[in-house]
């Protein structure tokens, strides 16, 4: 199955729970920075920006659809990590970013950016297997994003820290957030998923067809 068909027909929930207004603000701030060509990272260290961009591109490479770099997914992630994560989770992500190249070199003999496309793919597949195995063994893992009781929406950084947080493996955050950012991008939302701008017709119960596309958020 081509990736375009998979995106159309797969209902995938990834990432952290954000209000529609928060996602809109997030994308608007990224778009303004891109249009003015003034983007600078708020969270990702500048010397690791290319690394994050290439990891995202390996997860979602350019095919008949734009790749992660085409949509500047790394900029979206930088903004999201800066604004919408608890301090403990941000620290966990930062530790993972800082250790990523050393771990890669220990496993492959090369830093990530020195790997070929195939080697990058194979390395991330192995990380994914390891992350899934860890998560399968731990049913109490907490995502650490927005709390269920947050009403109205409040950025995570304004919340008190929770005690005894268990962390998902670092790669699960990267993979999940890349997919989440991609699915909620304007390009994919309008041109791949079913785009039905609000307000629209509310259908409480409907039959699902095999070729029915997922609705854009």
Short mmCIF file of C-alpha atoms in Angstrom, two decimals:
data_model
loop_
_atom_site.label_atom_id
_atom_site.label_comp_id
_atom_site.label_asym_id
_atom_site.label_seq_id
_atom_site.Cartn_x
_atom_site.Cartn_y
_atom_site.Cartn_z
CA UNK A 1 0.00 0.00 0.00
CA UNK A 2 1.30 3.45 -0.87
CA UNK A 3 1.82 5.91 1.95
CA UNK A 4 -0.84 8.23 0.52
CA UNK A 5 -3.44 5.44 0.78
CA UNK A 6 -2.25 4.47 4.24
CA UNK A 7 -2.60 8.05 5.46
CA UNK A 8 -6.08 8.33 4.00
CA UNK A 9 -7.37 5.12 5.50
CA UNK A 10 -5.63 4.88 8.85
CA UNK A 11 -7.02 6.45 12.03
CA UNK A 12 -3.90 7.04 14.09
CA UNK A 13 -3.91 8.78 17.46
CA UNK A 14 -0.49 10.05 18.38
CA UNK A 15 1.05 12.88 20.34
CA UNK A 16 -0.25 14.93 23.24
CA UNK A 17 -3.79 16.17 23.73
CA UNK A 18 -4.11 19.83 22.78
CA UNK A 19 -7.09 22.05 22.20
CA UNK A 20 -7.90 23.14 18.65
CA UNK A 21 -6.90 26.69 19.54
CA UNK A 22 -3.52 25.57 20.85
CA UNK A 23 -2.73 23.59 17.70
CA UNK A 24 -3.81 26.52 15.54
CA UNK A 25 -1.58 28.91 17.48
CA UNK A 26 1.30 26.47 17.28
CA UNK A 27 1.12 26.13 13.51
CA UNK A 28 0.62 29.87 13.03
CA UNK A 29 3.76 30.70 15.01
CA UNK A 30 5.77 28.18 12.97
CA UNK A 31 4.37 29.55 9.71
CA UNK A 32 5.22 33.15 10.65
CA UNK A 33 8.79 32.18 11.49
CA UNK A 34 9.16 30.27 8.22
CA UNK A 35 7.76 33.08 6.07
CA UNK A 36 10.13 35.59 7.61
CA UNK A 37 13.04 33.15 7.45
CA UNK A 38 13.89 33.98 11.05
CA UNK A 39 13.30 30.64 12.76
CA UNK A 40 15.49 29.81 15.71
CA UNK A 41 14.86 26.87 18.04
CA UNK A 42 13.36 27.47 21.47
CA UNK A 43 14.07 24.00 22.85
CA UNK A 44 16.24 21.94 20.52
CA UNK A 45 19.95 22.85 20.80
CA UNK A 46 21.04 24.55 17.57
CA UNK A 47 23.70 21.93 16.91
CA UNK A 48 21.03 19.20 17.06
CA UNK A 49 18.44 20.81 14.77
CA UNK A 50 19.70 18.93 11.70
CA UNK A 51 19.70 15.68 13.67
CA UNK A 52 16.04 16.08 14.67
CA UNK A 53 15.11 17.08 11.12
CA UNK A 54 16.81 13.99 9.67
CA UNK A 55 15.28 11.64 12.24
CA UNK A 56 11.86 13.01 11.31
CA UNK A 57 12.65 12.63 7.61
CA UNK A 58 13.64 8.99 8.10
CA UNK A 59 10.33 8.34 9.86
CA UNK A 60 8.36 10.15 7.13
CA UNK A 61 10.50 10.49 3.98
CA UNK A 62 9.38 12.31 0.86
CA UNK A 63 7.49 10.09 -1.59
CA UNK A 64 4.44 11.14 -3.59
CA UNK A 65 3.67 13.13 -0.44
CA UNK A 66 5.83 15.79 1.20
CA UNK A 67 8.39 14.50 3.67
CA UNK A 68 8.89 15.69 7.23
CA UNK A 69 11.53 18.22 6.17
CA UNK A 70 9.26 19.63 3.46
CA UNK A 71 6.69 20.42 6.15
CA UNK A 72 9.34 21.60 8.65
CA UNK A 73 8.12 19.12 11.23
CA UNK A 74 11.24 19.73 13.35
CA UNK A 75 10.17 23.36 13.83
CA UNK A 76 6.74 22.27 15.00
CA UNK A 77 8.28 19.77 17.43
CA UNK A 78 10.60 22.41 18.84
CA UNK A 79 7.67 24.71 19.55
CA UNK A 80 5.50 21.93 21.00
CA UNK A 81 8.26 20.63 23.26
CA UNK A 82 8.95 24.15 24.44
CA UNK A 83 5.34 25.00 25.31
CA UNK A 84 3.32 21.90 26.04
CA UNK A 85 5.35 19.49 28.12
CA UNK A 86 5.92 19.15 31.82
CA UNK A 87 9.48 20.00 32.95
CA UNK A 88 10.22 16.35 33.75
CA UNK A 89 9.22 15.22 30.25
CA UNK A 90 11.16 18.06 28.63
CA UNK A 91 14.22 16.97 30.59
CA UNK A 92 13.66 13.36 29.49
CA UNK A 93 13.42 14.42 25.83
CA UNK A 94 16.51 16.62 26.12
CA UNK A 95 18.53 13.78 27.64
CA UNK A 96 17.43 11.56 24.78
CA UNK A 97 18.45 14.14 22.18
CA UNK A 98 21.85 14.70 23.75
CA UNK A 99 22.55 10.96 24.01
CA UNK A 100 21.15 9.98 20.60
CA UNK A 101 24.33 10.30 18.56
CA UNK A 102 26.50 8.56 21.15
CA UNK A 103 24.03 5.68 21.35
CA UNK A 104 23.89 5.49 17.57
CA UNK A 105 27.67 5.39 17.28
CA UNK A 106 27.89 2.69 19.94
CA UNK A 107 25.39 0.56 18.03
CA UNK A 108 26.45 1.23 14.43
CA UNK A 109 29.97 2.64 14.58
CA UNK A 110 28.79 5.95 13.09
CA UNK A 111 26.93 9.06 14.15
CA UNK A 112 23.40 9.25 12.78
CA UNK A 113 24.03 11.89 10.11
CA UNK A 114 26.92 9.80 8.77
CA UNK A 115 24.66 6.80 8.14
CA UNK A 116 23.18 6.01 4.73
CA UNK A 117 19.41 6.24 4.28
CA UNK A 118 19.09 2.48 4.61
CA UNK A 119 21.27 2.41 7.73
CA UNK A 120 19.21 5.21 9.30
CA UNK A 121 16.02 3.32 8.55
CA UNK A 122 17.36 0.08 10.02
CA UNK A 123 18.61 1.83 13.15
CA UNK A 124 15.26 3.51 13.82
CA UNK A 125 13.43 0.23 13.23
CA UNK A 126 15.60 -1.34 15.92
CA UNK A 127 14.95 1.56 18.31
CA UNK A 128 11.24 1.19 17.65
CA UNK A 129 11.34 -2.52 18.49
CA UNK A 130 13.20 -1.78 21.71
CA UNK A 131 10.76 0.98 22.69
CA UNK A 132 7.71 -1.21 22.02
CA UNK A 133 9.19 -4.05 24.06
CA UNK A 134 9.77 -1.73 27.02
CA UNK A 135 6.27 -0.27 26.79
CA UNK A 136 4.70 -3.74 26.54
CA UNK A 137 6.41 -4.67 29.81
CA UNK A 138 5.20 -1.55 31.62
CA UNK A 139 1.45 -0.94 31.70
CA UNK A 140 1.85 2.03 34.03
CA UNK A 141 3.87 4.25 31.68
CA UNK A 142 2.59 7.82 31.68
CA UNK A 143 2.74 10.03 28.62
CA UNK A 144 3.24 13.16 30.68
CA UNK A 145 1.47 15.50 28.32
CA UNK A 146 -1.65 17.48 29.05
CA UNK A 147 -3.53 16.26 32.12
CA UNK A 148 -7.13 15.01 31.70
CA UNK A 149 -8.41 17.54 34.26
CA UNK A 150 -7.07 20.54 32.30
CA UNK A 151 -10.18 22.59 31.54
CA UNK A 152 -9.87 25.19 30.19
CA UNK A 153 -6.61 24.62 28.33
CA UNK A 154 -3.46 25.60 30.20
CA UNK A 155 0.06 25.07 28.81
CA UNK A 156 1.79 22.19 30.57
CA UNK A 157 4.68 24.33 31.75
CA UNK A 158 2.23 26.23 34.00
CA UNK A 159 1.21 23.06 35.86
CA UNK A 160 2.68 21.64 39.03
CA UNK A 161 4.90 18.63 38.49
CA UNK A 162 3.42 15.22 39.18
CA UNK A 163 5.18 12.73 41.43
CA UNK A 164 6.55 9.37 40.34
CA UNK A 165 6.29 9.87 36.59
CA UNK A 166 7.20 6.89 34.46
CA UNK A 167 8.62 7.79 31.07
CA UNK A 168 8.06 6.23 27.69
CA UNK A 169 11.33 5.41 25.87
CA UNK A 170 12.77 8.49 24.21
CA UNK A 171 12.24 7.21 20.67
CA UNK A 172 8.52 6.72 21.27
CA UNK A 173 8.22 10.46 21.91
CA UNK A 174 10.07 11.30 18.72
CA UNK A 175 8.14 8.84 16.57
CA UNK A 176 4.75 9.69 18.04
CA UNK A 177 5.28 13.44 17.89
CA UNK A 178 6.54 13.34 14.29
CA UNK A 179 3.42 11.45 13.20
CA UNK A 180 1.18 13.74 15.24
CA UNK A 181 2.73 16.88 13.76
CA UNK A 182 2.48 15.45 10.24
CA UNK A 183 -1.19 14.47 10.57
CA UNK A 184 -2.15 17.88 11.95
CA UNK A 185 -0.25 19.88 9.32
CA UNK A 186 -2.25 22.00 6.89
CA UNK A 187 -0.82 20.24 3.84
CA UNK A 188 -1.84 16.75 4.97
CA UNK A 189 -5.07 17.91 6.58
CA UNK A 190 -6.35 19.56 3.41
CA UNK A 191 -4.86 17.45 0.65
CA UNK A 192 -4.73 13.90 2.03
CA UNK A 193 -7.27 13.55 4.82
CA UNK A 194 -10.94 14.47 4.51
CA UNK A 195 -11.11 18.22 5.03
CA UNK A 196 -14.45 19.50 6.32
CA UNK A 197 -14.01 22.98 7.82
CA UNK A 198 -15.87 23.82 11.01
CA UNK A 199 -18.78 24.46 11.27
CA UNK A 200 -19.93 21.34 9.49
CA UNK A 201 -22.61 18.73 9.71
CA UNK A 202 -22.51 16.69 12.92
CA UNK A 203 -23.17 13.00 12.26
CA UNK A 204 -23.46 11.09 15.52
CA UNK A 205 -23.63 7.64 13.95
CA UNK A 206 -22.52 6.66 10.48
CA UNK A 207 -21.55 3.52 8.59
CA UNK A 208 -17.85 3.09 7.90
CA UNK A 209 -16.67 2.04 4.46
CA UNK A 210 -13.34 0.28 3.74
CA UNK A 211 -12.04 3.16 1.61
CA UNK A 212 -13.31 5.95 3.85
CA UNK A 213 -10.68 8.59 4.63
CA UNK A 214 -9.86 9.84 8.10
CA UNK A 215 -11.21 13.31 8.84
CA UNK A 216 -8.74 16.13 9.24
CA UNK A 217 -8.58 17.70 12.70
#
